[in-house]
CSV table of N, CA and C in Angstrom, one decimal:
chain,number,residue,atom,x,y,z
A,1,MET,N,-10.1,9.4,1.8
A,1,MET,CA,-9.3,8.5,1.3
A,1,MET,C,-9.3,8.4,-0.1
A,2,GLU,N,-7.9,8.1,-0.6
A,2,GLU,CA,-7.9,7.7,-2.0
A,2,GLU,C,-8.0,6.4,-2.6
A,3,THR,N,-8.1,6.0,-3.7
A,3,THR,CA,-8.4,5.0,-4.2
A,3,THR,C,-7.1,4.7,-5.4
A,4,GLY,N,-6.9,3.3,-5.3
A,4,GLY,CA,-5.9,3.1,-6.5
A,4,GLY,C,-6.0,1.3,-6.5
A,5,VAL,N,-4.7,0.9,-7.3
A,5,VAL,CA,-4.6,-0.5,-7.5
A,5,VAL,C,-2.9,-0.6,-7.2
A,6,VAL,N,-2.8,-2.1,-6.5
A,6,VAL,CA,-1.4,-2.2,-6.3
A,6,VAL,C,-0.7,-2.3,-7.7
A,7,LYS,N,0.5,-1.4,-7.6
A,7,LYS,CA,1.3,-1.6,-8.9
A,7,LYS,C,2.3,-2.7,-8.6
A,8,TRP,N,3.0,-3.0,-7.5
A,8,TRP,CA,3.8,-4.2,-7.4
A,8,TRP,C,4.0,-4.2,-6.1
A,9,PHE,N,4.1,-5.5,-5.3
A,9,PHE,CA,4.3,-5.5,-4.0
A,9,PHE,C,5.1,-7.0,-3.6
A,10,ASP,N,6.3,-6.9,-3.0
A,10,ASP,CA,7.3,-7.9,-2.5
A,10,ASP,C,6.6,-8.3,-1.3
A,11,ASN,N,5.8,-9.5,-1.4
A,11,ASN,CA,5.3,-10.0,0.0
A,11,ASN,C,6.3,-10.6,0.9
A,12,GLU,N,7.5,-10.8,0.5
A,12,GLU,CA,8.6,-11.3,1.2
A,12,GLU,C,9.3,-10.3,2.0
A,13,ARG,N,9.5,-9.2,1.2
A,13,ARG,CA,10.3,-8.0,1.7
A,13,ARG,C,9.0,-7.1,2.6
A,14,GLY,N,7.8,-7.2,2.3
A,14,GLY,CA,6.9,-6.3,2.7
A,14,GLY,C,6.3,-5.0,2.4
A,15,TYR,N,7.0,-4.7,1.1
A,15,TYR,CA,6.8,-3.3,0.7
A,15,TYR,C,6.6,-3.2,-0.9
A,16,GLY,N,5.8,-2.5,-1.4
A,16,GLY,CA,5.8,-2.3,-2.6
A,16,GLY,C,5.2,-0.7,-2.9
A,17,PHE,N,4.6,-0.5,-4.1
A,17,PHE,CA,3.9,0.8,-4.5
A,17,PHE,C,2.4,0.7,-5.2
A,18,ILE,N,1.7,1.7,-4.8
A,18,ILE,CA,0.4,1.7,-5.1
A,18,ILE,C,0.1,2.7,-6.4
A,19,SER,N,-0.4,2.5,-7.3
A,19,SER,CA,-0.9,3.4,-8.2
A,19,SER,C,-2.2,4.0,-8.2
A,20,GLY,N,-2.0,5.3,-7.9
A,20,GLY,CA,-3.6,6.1,-7.4
A,20,GLY,C,-4.1,6.3,-8.4
A,21,ALA,N,-5.4,6.7,-8.3
A,21,ALA,CA,-6.6,7.1,-9.2
A,21,ALA,C,-6.2,8.3,-10.0
A,22,ASN,N,-5.3,9.3,-9.4
A,22,ASN,CA,-4.8,10.4,-10.1
A,22,ASN,C,-3.6,10.4,-10.8
A,23,GLY,N,-3.0,8.9,-11.0
A,23,GLY,CA,-1.9,8.6,-11.5
A,23,GLY,C,-0.7,8.8,-10.8
A,24,SER,N,-0.7,9.3,-9.5
A,24,SER,CA,0.5,9.1,-8.7
A,24,SER,C,0.9,7.8,-8.1
A,25,ASP,N,2.1,7.8,-8.0
A,25,ASP,CA,2.2,6.4,-7.2
A,25,ASP,C,2.7,6.9,-5.6
A,26,ALA,N,2.4,5.9,-4.6
A,26,ALA,CA,2.9,5.9,-3.3
A,26,ALA,C,3.2,4.6,-2.4
A,27,TYR,N,4.3,4.8,-2.2
A,27,TYR,CA,5.2,3.7,-1.3
A,27,TYR,C,4.2,3.1,-0.4
A,28,VAL,N,4.1,1.7,-0.1
A,28,VAL,CA,3.5,1.1,0.9
A,28,VAL,C,4.0,0.0,1.6
A,29,HIS,N,3.9,-0.1,2.8
A,29,HIS,CA,4.6,-1.0,3.8
A,29,HIS,C,3.6,-1.9,4.6
A,30,HIS,N,4.0,-3.2,4.4
A,30,HIS,CA,3.0,-4.0,5.0
A,30,HIS,C,2.4,-3.7,6.4
A,31,LEU,N,3.3,-2.9,7.2
A,31,LEU,CA,2.6,-2.4,8.3
A,31,LEU,C,1.3,-1.6,8.4
A,32,GLN,N,1.1,-1.2,7.1
A,32,GLN,CA,0.0,0.1,6.9
A,32,GLN,C,-1.1,-0.8,6.4
A,33,VAL,N,-1.0,-2.0,6.2
A,33,VAL,CA,-1.8,-2.7,5.6
A,33,VAL,C,-3.1,-3.1,6.7
A,34,LYS,N,-4.3,-2.6,6.9
A,34,LYS,CA,-5.5,-2.8,7.6
A,34,LYS,C,-6.2,-4.0,7.4
A,35,GLU,N,-5.7,-5.3,7.9
A,35,GLU,CA,-6.9,-6.4,7.5
A,35,GLU,C,-7.3,-6.9,8.9
A,36,LYS,N,-8.2,-7.5,8.7
A,36,LYS,CA,-8.9,-8.3,10.4
A,36,LYS,C,-8.0,-9.5,10.3
A,37,THR,N,-7.6,-10.1,9.4
A,37,THR,CA,-6.8,-11.3,9.5
A,37,THR,C,-5.4,-10.9,9.6
A,38,HIS,N,-4.6,-11.9,9.8
A,38,HIS,CA,-3.1,-11.6,9.7
A,38,HIS,C,-2.7,-11.7,8.3
A,39,ASN,N,-3.4,-11.8,7.2
A,39,ASN,CA,-2.9,-11.8,5.7
A,39,ASN,C,-2.7,-10.4,5.5
A,40,LYS,N,-1.4,-10.1,5.3
A,40,LYS,CA,-1.3,-8.4,5.0
A,40,LYS,C,-0.6,-8.5,3.6
A,41,ASP,N,-0.7,-9.8,2.6
A,41,ASP,CA,-0.2,-9.6,1.4
A,41,ASP,C,-1.0,-8.9,0.5
A,42,LEU,N,-0.4,-8.2,-0.3
A,42,LEU,CA,-1.0,-7.4,-1.4
A,42,LEU,C,-0.5,-8.0,-2.7
A,43,HIS,N,-1.3,-8.1,-3.6
A,43,HIS,CA,-1.0,-8.4,-4.9
A,43,HIS,C,-1.4,-7.5,-6.1
A,44,GLU,N,-0.2,-7.6,-7.1
A,44,GLU,CA,-0.5,-6.8,-8.2
A,44,GLU,C,-1.7,-6.9,-8.9
A,45,GLY,N,-2.3,-5.6,-9.1
A,45,GLY,CA,-3.8,-5.2,-9.6
A,45,GLY,C,-5.2,-5.3,-8.6
A,46,GLU,N,-4.6,-5.6,-7.3
A,46,GLU,CA,-5.5,-5.3,-6.2
A,46,GLU,C,-6.1,-4.0,-6.1
A,47,GLU,N,-7.3,-3.8,-5.7
A,47,GLU,CA,-7.9,-2.5,-5.5
A,47,GLU,C,-7.9,-2.2,-4.0
A,48,VAL,N,-7.1,-1.0,-3.7
A,48,VAL,CA,-7.1,-0.6,-2.4
A,48,VAL,C,-7.9,0.9,-2.3
A,49,LYS,N,-8.0,1.1,-0.9
A,49,LYS,CA,-8.1,2.6,-0.7
A,49,LYS,C,-7.3,3.0,0.4
A,50,TYR,N,-7.1,4.2,0.7
A,50,TYR,CA,-5.8,4.6,1.6
A,50,TYR,C,-5.6,5.9,1.9
A,51,ASP,N,-5.0,6.5,2.9
A,51,ASP,CA,-4.6,8.0,3.0
A,51,ASP,C,-3.3,8.0,2.7
A,52,ILE,N,-2.8,9.2,2.2
A,52,ILE,CA,-1.5,9.6,1.9
A,52,ILE,C,-0.8,10.4,3.3
A,53,VAL,N,0.3,10.2,3.4
A,53,VAL,CA,1.5,11.0,4.2
A,53,VAL,C,2.7,11.3,3.5
A,54,TRP,N,3.3,12.4,3.6
A,54,TRP,CA,4.1,13.0,3.1
A,54,TRP,C,5.4,12.8,3.5
A,55,LYS,N,6.3,12.1,3.2
A,55,LYS,CA,7.9,11.6,3.9
A,55,LYS,C,8.5,12.1,3.3
A,56,GLU,N,10.0,12.1,3.7
A,56,GLU,CA,11.1,12.6,3.2
A,56,GLU,C,11.4,12.0,1.8
A,57,LYS,N,11.0,10.8,1.2
A,57,LYS,CA,11.3,10.5,-0.1
A,57,LYS,C,10.0,10.6,-0.8
A,58,GLY,N,8.9,11.0,-0.1
A,58,GLY,CA,7.6,11.4,-1.1
A,58,GLY,C,6.4,10.6,-0.6
A,59,PRO,N,5.4,10.6,-1.3
A,59,PRO,CA,4.2,10.0,-0.4
A,59,PRO,C,4.4,8.4,-0.3
A,60,GLN,N,3.8,8.4,0.9
A,60,GLN,CA,3.3,7.1,1.4
A,60,GLN,C,2.1,6.6,1.8
A,61,ALA,N,1.5,5.4,1.3
A,61,ALA,CA,0.3,5.1,1.8
A,61,ALA,C,0.2,4.6,3.4
A,62,ILE,N,-0.8,5.1,3.9
A,62,ILE,CA,-1.1,4.6,5.3
A,62,ILE,C,-2.6,4.0,5.1
A,63,ASN,N,-3.2,3.3,6.4
A,63,ASN,CA,-4.5,2.8,6.7
A,63,ASN,C,-5.0,2.0,5.3
A,64,VAL,N,-4.0,1.4,5.1
A,64,VAL,CA,-4.3,0.6,3.4
A,64,VAL,C,-5.6,-0.5,3.7
A,65,GLN,N,-6.7,-0.3,2.9
A,65,GLN,CA,-7.5,-1.5,3.1
A,65,GLN,C,-8.2,-2.0,1.6
A,66,LYS,N,-7.9,-3.4,1.7
A,66,LYS,CA,-8.5,-3.9,0.4
A,66,LYS,C,-9.9,-3.7,0.0
A,67,ILE,N,-10.3,-3.4,-1.2
A,67,ILE,CA,-11.6,-3.2,-1.3
A,67,ILE,C,-12.2,-4.4,-2.1
């Protein structure tokens, strides 16, 4: 798993970007946030861990977990 911080996230639209520890950014969609509660909101600067998959438009974060 990768680690990083939320670069920005629009909670109304349900997507944003994570800035990885290696310096690369990855797109994140709220459906990929794995929380035990229904609160899948992410906030700028929040630390997360995640896996990366490569999609047509670039890297996408999946299995995102708040640290």
